[in-house]
Amino acid sequence: MNKVKFRGLELDVQFARYGNGRVAITLIDMNGEYGPEPYCVASVNIPAAQCLDNHTYIKDWSENEGVQKALVDAGIISLTGVIVHTGFVSSHLVEILVPIKMK
């Protein structure tokens, strides 16, 4: 299982698919109060933007601020240099560097 340190916690990285087939990344707190529980969804689905199968967009604002750096530091993703502006925020297109095993 891939792990990432974010906000002082060691979290498991889980992959799933959005309804349009794109990859979603969720961080799971395995030591939650009632057992394993989702900590945050690190990705964002932007249907109007192009995205290859082993890529996704990262939500690195609001309550997720810093999640992109944590995922890069853990070797889970790498930045592609592509940025998509959506509403009042911008999202980086990232390549997923680890095998994508769906839950």
GROMACS .gro file of N, CA, C and O in nm:
model
  412
    1MET      N    1   0.084  -0.118   0.000
    1MET     CA    2   0.000   0.000   0.000
    1MET      C    3   0.089   0.124   0.000
    1MET      O    4   0.186   0.131   0.073
    2ASN      N    5   0.054   0.221  -0.082
    2ASN     CA    6   0.127   0.347  -0.087
    2ASN      C    7   0.084   0.434   0.030
    2ASN      O    8  -0.033   0.441   0.064
    3LYS      N    9   0.181   0.503   0.089
    3LYS     CA   10   0.154   0.589   0.203
    3LYS      C   11   0.208   0.729   0.177
    3LYS      O   12   0.302   0.747   0.101
    4VAL      N   13   0.145   0.827   0.242
    4VAL     CA   14   0.187   0.966   0.229
    4VAL      C   15   0.173   1.033   0.366
    4VAL      O   16   0.083   0.999   0.443
    5LYS      N   17   0.267   1.124   0.397
    5LYS     CA   18   0.256   1.202   0.520
    5LYS      C   19   0.194   1.337   0.485
    5LYS      O   20   0.244   1.409   0.400
    6PHE      N   21   0.082   1.367   0.552
    6PHE     CA   22   0.010   1.491   0.526
    6PHE      C   23  -0.048   1.540   0.657
    6PHE      O   24  -0.118   1.466   0.726
    7ARG      N   25  -0.012   1.663   0.693
    7ARG     CA   26  -0.060   1.726   0.817
    7ARG      C   27  -0.032   1.641   0.941
    7ARG      O   28  -0.116   1.626   1.029
    8GLY      N   29   0.088   1.583   0.944
    8GLY     CA   30   0.130   1.507   1.061
    8GLY      C   31   0.074   1.367   1.071
    8GLY      O   32   0.100   1.297   1.168
    9LEU      N   33  -0.001   1.323   0.970
    9LEU     CA   34  -0.057   1.189   0.970
    9LEU      C   35   0.006   1.105   0.860
    9LEU      O   36   0.043   1.157   0.756
   10GLU      N   37   0.017   0.975   0.883
   10GLU     CA   38   0.056   0.884   0.776
   10GLU      C   39  -0.073   0.824   0.721
   10GLU      O   40  -0.146   0.757   0.793
   11LEU      N   41  -0.098   0.851   0.593
   11LEU     CA   42  -0.225   0.814   0.530
   11LEU      C   43  -0.200   0.717   0.416
   11LEU      O   44  -0.099   0.725   0.346
   12ASP      N   45  -0.294   0.625   0.396
   12ASP     CA   46  -0.289   0.534   0.282
   12ASP      C   47  -0.345   0.604   0.159
   12ASP      O   48  -0.441   0.680   0.169
   13VAL      N   49  -0.287   0.575   0.045
   13VAL     CA   50  -0.333   0.630  -0.082
   13VAL      C   51  -0.417   0.524  -0.151
   13VAL      O   52  -0.370   0.412  -0.172
   14GLN      N   53  -0.540   0.559  -0.183
   14GLN     CA   54  -0.629   0.466  -0.254
   14GLN      C   55  -0.674   0.530  -0.384
   14GLN      O   56  -0.697   0.651  -0.391
   15PHE      N   57  -0.687   0.445  -0.485
   15PHE     CA   58  -0.732   0.490  -0.616
   15PHE      C   59  -0.871   0.436  -0.646
   15PHE      O   60  -0.906   0.326  -0.606
   16ALA      N   61  -0.948   0.515  -0.716
   16ALA     CA   62  -1.081   0.476  -0.763
   16ALA      C   63  -1.101   0.546  -0.897
   16ALA      O   64  -1.008   0.605  -0.952
   17ARG      N   65  -1.220   0.538  -0.950
   17ARG     CA   66  -1.252   0.605  -1.076
   17ARG      C   67  -1.374   0.695  -1.056
   17ARG      O   68  -1.468   0.659  -0.987
   18TYR      N   69  -1.366   0.813  -1.117
   18TYR     CA   70  -1.483   0.898  -1.126
   18TYR      C   71  -1.579   0.837  -1.227
   18TYR      O   72  -1.541   0.745  -1.301
   19GLY      N   73  -1.700   0.886  -1.235
   19GLY     CA   74  -1.800   0.833  -1.326
   19GLY      C   75  -1.758   0.834  -1.472
   19GLY      O   76  -1.801   0.750  -1.551
   20ASN      N   77  -1.670   0.928  -1.510
   20ASN     CA   78  -1.623   0.934  -1.648
   20ASN      C   79  -1.496   0.852  -1.671
   20ASN      O   80  -1.434   0.861  -1.776
   21GLY      N   81  -1.456   0.772  -1.572
   21GLY     CA   82  -1.343   0.682  -1.588
   21GLY      C   83  -1.209   0.737  -1.546
   21GLY      O   84  -1.110   0.664  -1.544
   22ARG      N   85  -1.203   0.863  -1.511
   22ARG     CA   86  -1.075   0.922  -1.470
   22ARG      C   87  -1.036   0.874  -1.330
   22ARG      O   88  -1.120   0.838  -1.249
   23VAL      N   89  -0.907   0.881  -1.302
   23VAL     CA   90  -0.854   0.833  -1.174
   23VAL      C   91  -0.882   0.934  -1.063
   23VAL      O   92  -0.859   1.054  -1.079
   24ALA      N   93  -0.931   0.881  -0.951
   24ALA     CA   94  -0.951   0.961  -0.830
   24ALA      C   95  -0.852   0.912  -0.724
   24ALA      O   96  -0.823   0.793  -0.715
   25ILE      N   97  -0.799   1.005  -0.647
   25ILE     CA   98  -0.706   0.971  -0.539
   25ILE      C   99  -0.769   1.012  -0.406
   25ILE      O  100  -0.805   1.128  -0.388
   26THR      N  101  -0.781   0.917  -0.315
   26THR     CA  102  -0.833   0.945  -0.181
   26THR      C  103  -0.727   0.905  -0.080
   26THR      O  104  -0.660   0.802  -0.094
   27LEU      N  105  -0.710   0.988   0.023
   27LEU     CA  106  -0.620   0.956   0.133
   27LEU      C  107  -0.703   0.902   0.248
   27LEU      O  108  -0.804   0.963   0.286
   28ILE      N  109  -0.661   0.790   0.303
   28ILE     CA  110  -0.736   0.718   0.406
   28ILE      C  111  -0.658   0.718   0.537
   28ILE      O  112  -0.541   0.681   0.539
   29ASP      N  113  -0.724   0.759   0.644
   29ASP     CA  114  -0.667   0.751   0.778
   29ASP      C  115  -0.701   0.614   0.834
   29ASP      O  116  -0.815   0.587   0.871
   30MET      N  117  -0.603   0.526   0.839
   30MET     CA  118  -0.626   0.389   0.885
   30MET      C  119  -0.648   0.384   1.036
   30MET      O  120  -0.691   0.283   1.089
   31ASN      N  121  -0.616   0.493   1.106
   31ASN     CA  122  -0.631   0.497   1.251
   31ASN      C  123  -0.741   0.594   1.292
   31ASN      O  124  -0.732   0.658   1.398
   32GLY      N  125  -0.844   0.605   1.212
   32GLY     CA  126  -0.956   0.693   1.244
   32GLY      C  127  -1.024   0.651   1.372
   32GLY      O  128  -1.006   0.538   1.421
   33GLU      N  129  -1.104   0.739   1.426
   33GLU     CA  130  -1.172   0.713   1.554
   33GLU      C  131  -1.254   0.584   1.551
   33GLU      O  132  -1.263   0.512   1.649
   34TYR      N  133  -1.315   0.555   1.436
   34TYR     CA  134  -1.398   0.435   1.423
   34TYR      C  135  -1.340   0.336   1.323
   34TYR      O  136  -1.412   0.262   1.260
   35GLY      N  137  -1.210   0.338   1.308
   35GLY     CA  138  -1.144   0.251   1.211
   35GLY      C  139  -1.106   0.331   1.088
   35GLY      O  140  -1.110   0.454   1.088
   36PRO      N  141  -1.065   0.263   0.980
   36PRO     CA  142  -1.025   0.335   0.859
   36PRO      C  143  -1.136   0.428   0.809
   36PRO      O  144  -1.252   0.389   0.804
   37GLU      N  145  -1.095   0.553   0.777
   37GLU     CA  146  -1.192   0.648   0.725
   37GLU      C  147  -1.126   0.742   0.626
   37GLU      O  148  -1.007   0.772   0.638
   38PRO      N  149  -1.200   0.787   0.526
   38PRO     CA  150  -1.144   0.882   0.429
   38PRO      C  151  -1.099   1.009   0.500
   38PRO      O  152  -1.171   1.063   0.584
   39TYR      N  153  -0.978   1.056   0.467
   39TYR     CA  154  -0.928   1.181   0.523
   39TYR      C  155  -0.955   1.296   0.427
   39TYR      O  156  -1.000   1.401   0.468
   40CYS      N  157  -0.925   1.273   0.297
   40CYS     CA  158  -0.955   1.374   0.196
   40CYS      C  159  -0.949   1.311   0.057
   40CYS      O  160  -0.885   1.209   0.038
   41VAL      N  161  -1.016   1.375  -0.036
   41VAL     CA  162  -1.004   1.339  -0.177
   41VAL      C  163  -0.901   1.436  -0.234
   41VAL      O  164  -0.923   1.557  -0.234
   42ALA      N  165  -0.787   1.382  -0.277
   42ALA     CA  166  -0.675   1.464  -0.320
   42ALA      C  167  -0.687   1.509  -0.465
   42ALA      O  168  -0.620   1.602  -0.508
   43SER      N  169  -0.772   1.442  -0.541
   43SER     CA  170  -0.786   1.474  -0.683
   43SER      C  171  -0.916   1.548  -0.706
   43SER      O  172  -1.002   1.557  -0.619
   44VAL      N  173  -0.927   1.602  -0.827
   44VAL     CA  174  -1.048   1.671  -0.868
   44VAL      C  175  -1.077   1.631  -1.013
   44VAL      O  176  -0.985   1.617  -1.093
   45ASN      N  177  -1.203   1.609  -1.043
   45ASN     CA  178  -1.244   1.570  -1.178
   45ASN      C  179  -1.279   1.696  -1.256
   45ASN      O  180  -1.370   1.769  -1.217
   46ILE      N  181  -1.208   1.720  -1.364
   46ILE     CA  182  -1.236   1.835  -1.451
   46ILE      C  183  -1.266   1.780  -1.589
   46ILE      O  184  -1.177   1.767  -1.674
   47PRO      N  185  -1.392   1.743  -1.616
   47PRO     CA  186  -1.428   1.674  -1.740
   47PRO      C  187  -1.391   1.750  -1.868
   47PRO      O  188  -1.360   1.687  -1.969
   48ALA      N  189  -1.391   1.883  -1.864
   48ALA     CA  190  -1.363   1.961  -1.984
   48ALA      C  191  -1.214   1.964  -2.020
   48ALA      O  192  -1.177   2.003  -2.131
   49ALA      N  193  -1.128   1.922  -1.928
   49ALA     CA  194  -0.983   1.926  -1.951
   49ALA      C  195  -0.933   1.789  -1.994
   49ALA      O  196  -0.981   1.686  -1.947
   50GLN      N  197  -0.834   1.788  -2.083
   50GLN     CA  198  -0.777   1.662  -2.130
   50GLN      C  199  -0.700   1.593  -2.018
   50GLN      O  200  -0.638   1.659  -1.934
   51CYS      N  201  -0.705   1.459  -2.020
   51CYS     CA  202  -0.640   1.383  -1.914
   51CYS      C  203  -0.614   1.241  -1.963
   51CYS      O  204  -0.707   1.171  -2.001
   52LEU      N  205  -0.487   1.198  -1.961
   52LEU     CA  206  -0.453   1.062  -1.997
   52LEU      C  207  -0.490   0.967  -1.884
   52LEU      O  208  -0.515   1.008  -1.771
   53ASP      N  209  -0.491   0.837  -1.912
   53ASP     CA  210  -0.537   0.738  -1.815
   53ASP      C  211  -0.455   0.736  -1.686
   53ASP      O  212  -0.509   0.719  -1.579
   54ASN      N  213  -0.325   0.752  -1.693
   54ASN     CA  214  -0.243   0.747  -1.572
   54ASN      C  215  -0.212   0.887  -1.518
   54ASN      O  216  -0.110   0.910  -1.456
   55HIS      N  217  -0.303   0.980  -1.542
   55HIS     CA  218  -0.292   1.117  -1.496
   55HIS      C  219  -0.420   1.156  -1.422
   55HIS      O  220  -0.523   1.092  -1.438
   56THR      N  221  -0.411   1.262  -1.344
   56THR     CA  222  -0.529   1.320  -1.281
   56THR      C  223  -0.497   1.464  -1.244
   56THR      O  224  -0.384   1.509  -1.259
   57TYR      N  225  -0.596   1.535  -1.197
   57TYR     CA  226  -0.579   1.672  -1.149
   57TYR      C  227  -0.584   1.671  -0.998
   57TYR      O  228  -0.661   1.596  -0.938
   58ILE      N  229  -0.501   1.756  -0.935
   58ILE     CA  230  -0.492   1.758  -0.790
   58ILE      C  231  -0.565   1.880  -0.734
   58ILE      O  232  -0.552   1.991  -0.785
   59LYS      N  233  -0.640   1.856  -0.627
   59LYS     CA  234  -0.708   1.964  -0.554
   59LYS      C  235  -0.614   2.007  -0.441
   59LYS      O  236  -0.605   1.941  -0.338
   60ASP      N  237  -0.545   2.119  -0.462
   60ASP     CA  238  -0.446   2.167  -0.366
   60ASP      C  239  -0.487   2.305  -0.311
   60ASP      O  240  -0.405   2.395  -0.302
   61TRP      N  241  -0.613   2.321  -0.281
   61TRP     CA  242  -0.660   2.447  -0.223
   61TRP      C  243  -0.754   2.415  -0.108
   61TRP      O  244  -0.791   2.300  -0.086
   62SER      N  245  -0.791   2.519  -0.036
   62SER     CA  246  -0.884   2.508   0.076
   62SER      C  247  -0.832   2.403   0.175
   62SER      O  248  -0.714   2.405   0.211
   63GLU      N  249  -0.917   2.310   0.216
   63GLU     CA  250  -0.877   2.211   0.317
   63GLU      C  251  -0.770   2.114   0.266
   63GLU      O  252  -0.711   2.041   0.345
   64ASN      N  253  -0.744   2.113   0.137
   64ASN     CA  254  -0.642   2.023   0.079
   64ASN      C  255  -0.508   2.090   0.057
   64ASN      O  256  -0.417   2.029   0.001
   65GLU      N  257  -0.493   2.214   0.096
   65GLU     CA  258  -0.369   2.286   0.070
   65GLU      C  259  -0.249   2.207   0.125
   65GLU      O  260  -0.248   2.166   0.241
   66GLY      N  261  -0.152   2.181   0.039
   66GLY     CA  262  -0.032   2.106   0.075
   66GLY      C  263  -0.034   1.960   0.033
   66GLY      O  264   0.068   1.892   0.038
   67VAL      N  265  -0.150   1.910  -0.011
   67VAL     CA  266  -0.160   1.768  -0.047
   67VAL      C  267  -0.076   1.736  -0.171
   67VAL      O  268  -0.017   1.628  -0.181
   68GLN      N  269  -0.066   1.830  -0.264
   68GLN     CA  270   0.014   1.806  -0.384
   68GLN      C  271   0.161   1.783  -0.348
   68GLN      O  272   0.222   1.687  -0.394
   69LYS      N  273   0.218   1.868  -0.264
   69LYS     CA  274   0.358   1.853  -0.222
   69LYS      C  275   0.378   1.721  -0.149
   69LYS      O  276   0.477   1.650  -0.171
   70ALA      N  277   0.283   1.684  -0.063
   70ALA     CA  278   0.294   1.558   0.010
   70ALA      C  279   0.297   1.439  -0.085
   70ALA      O  280   0.376   1.346  -0.067
   71LEU      N  281   0.213   1.441  -0.188
   71LEU     CA  282   0.209   1.332  -0.286
   71LEU      C  283   0.335   1.328  -0.372
   71LEU      O  284   0.386   1.221  -0.405
   72VAL      N  285   0.388   1.445  -0.407
   72VAL     CA  286   0.514   1.451  -0.483
   72VAL      C  287   0.627   1.399  -0.396
   72VAL      O  288   0.708   1.315  -0.439
   73ASP      N  289   0.636   1.447  -0.271
   73ASP     CA  290   0.743   1.405  -0.180
   73ASP      C  291   0.741   1.254  -0.156
   73ASP      O  292   0.845   1.193  -0.136
   74ALA      N  293   0.621   1.193  -0.158
   74ALA     CA  294   0.608   1.049  -0.135
   74ALA      C  295   0.635   0.967  -0.261
   74ALA      O  296   0.635   0.845  -0.257
   75GLY      N  297   0.657   1.035  -0.375
   75GLY     CA  298   0.684   0.964  -0.501
   75GLY      C  299   0.559   0.905  -0.564
   75GLY      O  300   0.568   0.819  -0.650
   76ILE      N  301   0.441   0.953  -0.525
   76ILE     CA  302   0.315   0.902  -0.579
   76ILE      C  303   0.283   0.967  -0.713
   76ILE      O  304   0.233   0.903  -0.805
   77ILE      N  305   0.311   1.098  -0.723
   77ILE     CA  306   0.280   1.174  -0.845
   77ILE      C  307   0.400   1.259  -0.884
   77ILE      O  308   0.489   1.285  -0.803
   78SER      N  309   0.398   1.306  -1.009
   78SER     CA  310   0.492   1.409  -1.054
   78SER      C  311   0.414   1.514  -1.132
   78SER      O  312   0.314   1.482  -1.197
   79LEU      N  313   0.459   1.636  -1.123
   79LEU     CA  314   0.393   1.746  -1.193
   79LEU      C  315   0.426   1.740  -1.342
   79LEU      O  316   0.539   1.709  -1.379
   80THR      N  317   0.329   1.769  -1.426
   80THR     CA  318   0.351   1.767  -1.571
   80THR      C  319   0.379   1.906  -1.625
   80THR      O  320   0.422   1.920  -1.739
   81GLY      N  321   0.351   2.009  -1.547
   81GLY     CA  322   0.366   2.146  -1.593
   81GLY      C  323   0.238   2.203  -1.653
   81GLY      O  324   0.231   2.321  -1.685
   82VAL      N  325   0.135   2.119  -1.667
   82VAL     CA  326   0.006   2.164  -1.720
   82VAL      C  327  -0.081   2.210  -1.604
   82VAL      O  328  -0.098   2.138  -1.505
   83ILE      N  329  -0.134   2.331  -1.616
   83ILE     CA  330  -0.222   2.388  -1.515
   83ILE      C  331  -0.354   2.425  -1.582
   83ILE      O  332  -0.354   2.487  -1.688
   84VAL      N  333  -0.464   2.387  -1.520
   84VAL     CA  334  -0.597   2.419  -1.572
   84VAL      C  335  -0.664   2.515  -1.474
   84VAL      O  336  -0.666   2.489  -1.353
   85HIS      N  337  -0.714   2.625  -1.525
   85HIS     CA  338  -0.785   2.722  -1.443
   85HIS      C  339  -0.934   2.688  -1.447
   85HIS      O  340  -0.991   2.671  -1.554
   86THR      N  341  -0.992   2.675  -1.330
   86THR     CA  342  -1.133   2.640  -1.321
   86THR      C  343  -1.196   2.724  -1.209
   86THR      O  344  -1.154   2.713  -1.094
   87GLY      N  345  -1.290   2.807  -1.244
   87GLY     CA  346  -1.349   2.895  -1.143
   87GLY      C  347  -1.245   2.989  -1.086
   87GLY      O  348  -1.172   3.054  -1.159
   88PHE      N  349  -1.233   2.992  -0.955
   88PHE     CA  350  -1.138   3.080  -0.887
   88PHE      C  351  -1.008   3.011  -0.850
   88PHE      O  352  -0.925   3.069  -0.781
   89VAL      N  353  -0.988   2.888  -0.893
   89VAL     CA  354  -0.871   2.810  -0.855
   89VAL      C  355  -0.803   2.751  -0.979
   89VAL      O  356  -0.859   2.750  -1.088
   90SER      N  357  -0.683   2.701  -0.957
   90SER     CA  358  -0.608   2.632  -1.062
   90SER      C  359  -0.570   2.494  -1.013
   90SER      O  360  -0.544   2.474  -0.894
   91SER      N  361  -0.567   2.400  -1.104
   91SER     CA  362  -0.533   2.262  -1.070
   91SER      C  363  -0.421   2.213  -1.160
   91SER      O  364  -0.423   2.237  -1.280
   92HIS      N  365  -0.327   2.142  -1.101
   92HIS     CA  366  -0.215   2.086  -1.177
   92HIS      C  367  -0.252   1.947  -1.228
   92HIS      O  368  -0.305   1.864  -1.153
   93LEU      N  369  -0.219   1.923  -1.353
   93LEU     CA  370  -0.227   1.789  -1.408
   93LEU      C  371  -0.103   1.715  -1.362
   93LEU      O  372   0.009   1.765  -1.375
   94VAL      N  373  -0.121   1.595  -1.306
   94VAL     CA  374  -0.009   1.519  -1.256
   94VAL      C  375  -0.009   1.379  -1.316
   94VAL      O  376  -0.113   1.327  -1.356
   95GLU      N  377   0.110   1.323  -1.325
   95GLU     CA  378   0.124   1.183  -1.367
   95GLU      C  379   0.134   1.098  -1.242
   95GLU      O  380   0.205   1.131  -1.147
   96ILE      N  381   0.062   0.988  -1.241
   96ILE     CA  382   0.066   0.895  -1.129
   96ILE      C  383   0.182   0.799  -1.152
   96ILE      O  384   0.189   0.731  -1.255
   97LEU      N  385   0.275   0.794  -1.058
   97LEU     CA  386   0.401   0.720  -1.074
   97LEU      C  387   0.396   0.578  -1.019
   97LEU      O  388   0.487   0.500  -1.045
   98VAL      N  389   0.294   0.546  -0.944
   98VAL     CA  390   0.284   0.413  -0.882
   98VAL      C  391   0.176   0.334  -0.955
   98VAL      O  392   0.091   0.391  -1.022
   99PRO      N  393   0.177   0.201  -0.942
   99PRO     CA  394   0.071   0.122  -1.004
   99PRO      C  395  -0.066   0.164  -0.948
   99PRO      O  396  -0.082   0.181  -0.828
  100ILE      N  397  -0.162   0.177  -1.036
  100ILE     CA  398  -0.296   0.219  -0.999
  100ILE      C  399  -0.379   0.094  -0.972
  100ILE      O  400  -0.424   0.028  -1.065
  101LYS      N  401  -0.393   0.062  -0.845
  101LYS     CA  402  -0.473  -0.055  -0.804
  101LYS      C  403  -0.603  -0.001  -0.746
  101LYS      O  404  -0.601   0.071  -0.647
  102MET      N  405  -0.713  -0.038  -0.806
  102MET     CA  406  -0.844   0.014  -0.764
  102MET      C  407  -0.895  -0.057  -0.640
  102MET      O  408  -0.876  -0.177  -0.623
  103LYS      N  409  -0.961   0.018  -0.556
  103LYS     CA  410  -1.028  -0.037  -0.438
  103LYS      C  411  -1.171  -0.067  -0.472
  103LYS      O  412  -1.234  -0.005  -0.548
   0.00000   0.00000   0.00000
